[in-house]
mmCIF file of C-alpha atoms in Angstrom:
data_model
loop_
_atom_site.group_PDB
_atom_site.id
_atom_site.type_symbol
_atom_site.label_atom_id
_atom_site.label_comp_id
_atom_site.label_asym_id
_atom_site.label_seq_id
_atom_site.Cartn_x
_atom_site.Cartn_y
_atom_site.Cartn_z
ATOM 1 C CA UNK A 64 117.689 164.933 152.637
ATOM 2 C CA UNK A 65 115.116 162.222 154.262
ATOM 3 C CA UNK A 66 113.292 162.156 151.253
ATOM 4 C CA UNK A 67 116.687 161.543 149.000
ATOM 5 C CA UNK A 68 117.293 158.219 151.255
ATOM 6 C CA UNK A 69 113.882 156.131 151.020
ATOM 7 C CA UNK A 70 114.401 155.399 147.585
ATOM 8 C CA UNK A 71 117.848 153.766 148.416
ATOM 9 C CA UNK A 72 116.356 150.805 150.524
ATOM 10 C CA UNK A 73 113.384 149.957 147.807
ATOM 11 C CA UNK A 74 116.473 149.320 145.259
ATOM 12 C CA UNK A 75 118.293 147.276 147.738
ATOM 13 C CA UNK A 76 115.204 145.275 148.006
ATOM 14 C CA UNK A 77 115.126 143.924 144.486
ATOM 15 C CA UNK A 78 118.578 142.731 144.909
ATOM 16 C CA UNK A 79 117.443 140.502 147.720
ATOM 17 C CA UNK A 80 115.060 139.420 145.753
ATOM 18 C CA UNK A 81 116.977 138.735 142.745
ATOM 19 C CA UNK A 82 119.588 136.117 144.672
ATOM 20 C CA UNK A 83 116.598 134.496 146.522
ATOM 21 C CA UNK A 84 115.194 132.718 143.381
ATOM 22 C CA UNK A 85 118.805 131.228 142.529
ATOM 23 C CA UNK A 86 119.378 130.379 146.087
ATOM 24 C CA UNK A 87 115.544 128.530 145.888
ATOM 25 C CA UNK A 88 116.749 126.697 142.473
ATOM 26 C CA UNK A 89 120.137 125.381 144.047
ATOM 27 C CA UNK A 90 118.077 124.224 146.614
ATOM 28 C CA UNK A 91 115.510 122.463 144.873
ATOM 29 C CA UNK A 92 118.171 120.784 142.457
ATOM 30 C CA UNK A 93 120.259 119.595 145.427
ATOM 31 C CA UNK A 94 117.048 118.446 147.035
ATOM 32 C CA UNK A 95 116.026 116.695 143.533
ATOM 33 C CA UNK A 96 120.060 114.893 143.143
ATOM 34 C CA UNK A 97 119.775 113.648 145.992
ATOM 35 C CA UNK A 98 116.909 111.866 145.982
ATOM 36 C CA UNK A 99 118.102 110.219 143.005
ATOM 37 C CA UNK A 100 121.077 109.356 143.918
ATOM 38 C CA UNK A 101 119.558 107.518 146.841
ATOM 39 C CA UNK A 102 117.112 105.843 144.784
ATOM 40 C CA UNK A 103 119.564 105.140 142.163
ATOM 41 C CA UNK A 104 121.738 103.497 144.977
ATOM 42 C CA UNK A 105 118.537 101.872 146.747
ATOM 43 C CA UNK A 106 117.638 100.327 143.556
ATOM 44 C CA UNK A 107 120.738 99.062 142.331
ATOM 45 C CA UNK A 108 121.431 97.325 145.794
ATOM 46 C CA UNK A 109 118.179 96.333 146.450
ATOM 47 C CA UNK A 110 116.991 92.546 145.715
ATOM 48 C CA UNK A 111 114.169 91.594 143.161
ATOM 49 C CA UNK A 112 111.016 92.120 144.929
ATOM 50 C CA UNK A 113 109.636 88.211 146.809
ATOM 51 C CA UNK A 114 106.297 88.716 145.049
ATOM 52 C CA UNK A 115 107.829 88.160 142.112
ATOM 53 C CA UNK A 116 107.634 85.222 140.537
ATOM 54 C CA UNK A 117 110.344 83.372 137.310
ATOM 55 C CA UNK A 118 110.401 85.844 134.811
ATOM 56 C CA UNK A 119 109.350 89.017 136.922
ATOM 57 C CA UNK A 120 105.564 87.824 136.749
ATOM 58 C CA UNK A 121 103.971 88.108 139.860
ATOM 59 C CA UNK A 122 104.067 84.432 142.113
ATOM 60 C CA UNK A 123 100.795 83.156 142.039
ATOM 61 C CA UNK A 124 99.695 81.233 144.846
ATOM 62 C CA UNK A 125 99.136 78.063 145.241
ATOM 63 C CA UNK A 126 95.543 76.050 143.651
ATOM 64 C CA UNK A 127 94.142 76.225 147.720
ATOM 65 C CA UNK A 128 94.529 80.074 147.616
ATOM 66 C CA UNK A 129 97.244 79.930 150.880
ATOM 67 C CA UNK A 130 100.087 80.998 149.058
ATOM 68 C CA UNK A 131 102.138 79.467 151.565
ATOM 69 C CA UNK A 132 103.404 76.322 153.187
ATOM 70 C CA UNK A 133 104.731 73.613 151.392
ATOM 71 C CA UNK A 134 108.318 75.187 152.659
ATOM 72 C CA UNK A 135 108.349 77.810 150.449
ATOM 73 C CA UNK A 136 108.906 81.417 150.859
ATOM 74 C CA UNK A 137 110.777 83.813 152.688
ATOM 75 C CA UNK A 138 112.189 82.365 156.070
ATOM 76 C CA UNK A 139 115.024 84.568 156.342
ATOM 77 C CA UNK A 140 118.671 84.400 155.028
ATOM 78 C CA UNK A 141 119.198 81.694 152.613
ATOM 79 C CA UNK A 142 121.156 78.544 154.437
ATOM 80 C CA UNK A 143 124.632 79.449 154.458
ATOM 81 C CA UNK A 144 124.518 82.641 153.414
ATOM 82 C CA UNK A 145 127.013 84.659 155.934
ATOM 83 C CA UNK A 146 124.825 86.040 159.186
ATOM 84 C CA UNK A 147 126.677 88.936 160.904
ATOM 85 C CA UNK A 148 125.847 89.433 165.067
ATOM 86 C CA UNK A 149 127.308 92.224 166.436
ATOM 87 C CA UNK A 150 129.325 92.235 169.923
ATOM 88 C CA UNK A 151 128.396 95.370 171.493
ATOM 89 C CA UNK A 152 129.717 97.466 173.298
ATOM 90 C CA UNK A 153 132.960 97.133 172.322
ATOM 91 C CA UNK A 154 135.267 95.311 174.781
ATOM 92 C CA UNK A 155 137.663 97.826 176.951
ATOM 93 C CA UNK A 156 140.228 95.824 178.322
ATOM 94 C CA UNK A 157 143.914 97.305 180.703
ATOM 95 C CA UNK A 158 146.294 95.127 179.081
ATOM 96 C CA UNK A 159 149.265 93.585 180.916
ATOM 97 C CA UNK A 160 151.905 95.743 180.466
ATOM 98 C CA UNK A 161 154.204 96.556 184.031
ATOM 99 C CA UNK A 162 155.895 99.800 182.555
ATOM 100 C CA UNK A 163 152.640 101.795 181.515
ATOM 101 C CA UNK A 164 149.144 101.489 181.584
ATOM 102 C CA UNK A 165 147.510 100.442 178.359
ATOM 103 C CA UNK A 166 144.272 99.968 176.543
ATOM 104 C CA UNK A 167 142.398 97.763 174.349
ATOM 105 C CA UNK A 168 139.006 98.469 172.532
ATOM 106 C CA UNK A 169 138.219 96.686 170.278
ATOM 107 C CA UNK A 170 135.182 96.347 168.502
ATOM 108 C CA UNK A 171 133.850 92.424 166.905
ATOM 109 C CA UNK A 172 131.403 91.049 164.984
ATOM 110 C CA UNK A 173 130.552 86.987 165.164
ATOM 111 C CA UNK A 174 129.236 85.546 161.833
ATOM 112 C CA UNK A 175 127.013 82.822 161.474
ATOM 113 C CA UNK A 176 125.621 80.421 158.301
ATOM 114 C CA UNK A 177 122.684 79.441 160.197
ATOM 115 C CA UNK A 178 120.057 81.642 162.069
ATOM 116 C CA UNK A 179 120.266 79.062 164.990
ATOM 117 C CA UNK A 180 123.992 80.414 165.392
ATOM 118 C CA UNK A 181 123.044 83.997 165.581
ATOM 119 C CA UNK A 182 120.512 83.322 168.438
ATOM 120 C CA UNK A 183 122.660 81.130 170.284
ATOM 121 C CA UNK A 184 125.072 83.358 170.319
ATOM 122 C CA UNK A 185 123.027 85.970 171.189
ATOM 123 C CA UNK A 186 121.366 83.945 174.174
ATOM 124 C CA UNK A 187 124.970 83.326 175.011
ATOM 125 C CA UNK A 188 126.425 86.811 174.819
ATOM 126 C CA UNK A 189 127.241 87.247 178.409
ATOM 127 C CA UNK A 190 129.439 84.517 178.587
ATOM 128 C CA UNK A 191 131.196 85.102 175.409
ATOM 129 C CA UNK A 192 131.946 88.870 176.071
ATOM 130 C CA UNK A 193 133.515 87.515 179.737
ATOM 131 C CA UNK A 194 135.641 84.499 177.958
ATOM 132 C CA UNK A 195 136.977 87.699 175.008
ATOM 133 C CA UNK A 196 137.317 90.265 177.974
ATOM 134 C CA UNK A 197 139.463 87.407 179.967
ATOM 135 C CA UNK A 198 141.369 86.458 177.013
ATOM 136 C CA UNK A 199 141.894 90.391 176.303
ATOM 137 C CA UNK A 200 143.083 91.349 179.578
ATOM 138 C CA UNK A 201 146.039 88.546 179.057
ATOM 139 C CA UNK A 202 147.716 90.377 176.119
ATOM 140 C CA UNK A 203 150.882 91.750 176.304
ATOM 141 C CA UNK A 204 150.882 94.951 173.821
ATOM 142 C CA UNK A 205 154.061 94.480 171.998
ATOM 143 C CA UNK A 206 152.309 90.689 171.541
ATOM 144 C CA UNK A 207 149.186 92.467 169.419
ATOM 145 C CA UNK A 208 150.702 95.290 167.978
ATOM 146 C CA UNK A 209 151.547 93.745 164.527
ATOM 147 C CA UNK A 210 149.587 92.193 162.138
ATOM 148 C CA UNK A 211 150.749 88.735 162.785
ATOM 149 C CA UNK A 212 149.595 89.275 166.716
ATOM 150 C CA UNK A 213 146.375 90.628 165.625
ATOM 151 C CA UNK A 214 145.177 87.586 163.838
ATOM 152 C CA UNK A 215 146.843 85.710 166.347
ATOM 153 C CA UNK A 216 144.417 87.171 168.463
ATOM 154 C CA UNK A 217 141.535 86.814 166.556
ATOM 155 C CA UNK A 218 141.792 83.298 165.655
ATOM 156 C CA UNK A 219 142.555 82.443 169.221
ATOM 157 C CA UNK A 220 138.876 84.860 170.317
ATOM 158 C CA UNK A 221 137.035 82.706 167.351
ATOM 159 C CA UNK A 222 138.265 79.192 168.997
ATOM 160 C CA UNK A 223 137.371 81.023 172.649
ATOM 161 C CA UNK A 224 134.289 82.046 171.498
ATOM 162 C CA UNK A 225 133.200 78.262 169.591
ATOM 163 C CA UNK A 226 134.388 76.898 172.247
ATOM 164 C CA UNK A 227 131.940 78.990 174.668
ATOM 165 C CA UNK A 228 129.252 77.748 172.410
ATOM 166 C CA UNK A 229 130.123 74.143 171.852
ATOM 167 C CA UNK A 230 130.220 73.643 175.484
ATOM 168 C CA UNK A 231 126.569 75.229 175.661
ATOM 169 C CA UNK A 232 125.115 73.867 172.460
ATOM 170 C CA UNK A 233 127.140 70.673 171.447
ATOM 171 C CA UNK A 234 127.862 73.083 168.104
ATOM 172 C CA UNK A 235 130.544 75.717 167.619
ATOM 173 C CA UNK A 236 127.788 77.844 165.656
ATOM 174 C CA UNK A 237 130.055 80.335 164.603
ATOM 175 C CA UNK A 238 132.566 80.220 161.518
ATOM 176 C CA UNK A 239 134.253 83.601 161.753
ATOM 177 C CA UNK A 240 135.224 86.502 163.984
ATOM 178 C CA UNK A 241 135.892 89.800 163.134
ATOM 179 C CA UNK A 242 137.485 92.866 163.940
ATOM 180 C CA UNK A 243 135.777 95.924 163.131
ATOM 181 C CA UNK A 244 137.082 98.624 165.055
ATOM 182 C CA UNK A 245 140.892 97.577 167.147
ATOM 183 C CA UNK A 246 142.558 100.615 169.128
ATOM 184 C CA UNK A 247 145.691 99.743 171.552
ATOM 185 C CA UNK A 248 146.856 103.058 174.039
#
């Protein structure tokens, strides 16, 4: 009877080996779809490269063999282009409400069409989180819990927040405010 059950794992073993291959294949053509889909996406997103020059030629540089100077190249975003700045963490605020306690979080970002606005209002980030967490703390939640109260609210945060930075700089800097992530308890 022992030697009528050996054979009965060897055939089991072929079927093991039989699903690995498939299994392998799936796994190699997942592998292989996703890496082009991510190139696919990469590439159609992606900007033409800076080397390149009108016409895709490569940019030659110029007759002195610098290549740069002569305010050309890549110095960041173009001017006025929009320039996002992020106000993190988000700001967790009680708000005034005498019946029950409530919250506020509520996630911003500041946006910018210079690069001197993003750093001042980076250098100035203390002071602007305090002015939004004062002005936060103020709200009344049946004030903000409609649309009409939300941008209220954020148009009254963007003038808070230039006028943080006009005070500082002599600029308001920023152009826009927005809401990214807004959760009232």
């Amino acid at each position: 009877m022992a030697t009528a059950a050996a054979p009965a794992p060897a055939a089991a073993e072929p079927k093991k080996k039989g699903m690995l291959i498939p299994m392998l294949l799936c796994t190699v053509v997942a592998a292989a779809a996703a890496g082009g889909g991510m190139y696919f996406f990469a590439k159609k997103s992606g900007s033409a490269p800076a080397a390149a020059g009108e016409h895709g030629a490569p940019a030659k540089a110029d007759e002195h063999g610098g290549g740069h100077g002569g305010g050309h190249g890549d110095a960041g975003p173009a001017a006025g282009a929009a320039q996002y700045l992020p106000i993190s963490p988000a700001i967790v605020v009680n708000l005034d409400d005498n019946v029950t306690m409530r919250y506020l979080s509520v996630d911003m970002e500041l946006m910018s069409r210079t690069s001197a606005g993003v750093e001042a209002a980076k250098l100035h980030m203390p002071r602007i989180r305090n002015t939004l967490m004062m002005l936060f703390t103020q709200q009344r939640y049946d004030d903000i819990v409609s649309r009409d109260g939300k941008e209220t609210l954020q148009k009254r945060s963007l003038e808070a927040v230039q006028g943080v930075l006009k005070e500082e700089t002599g600029d308001p800097q920023v152009s826009g405010l927005y809401f990214t992530n807004f959760v009232m308890q």
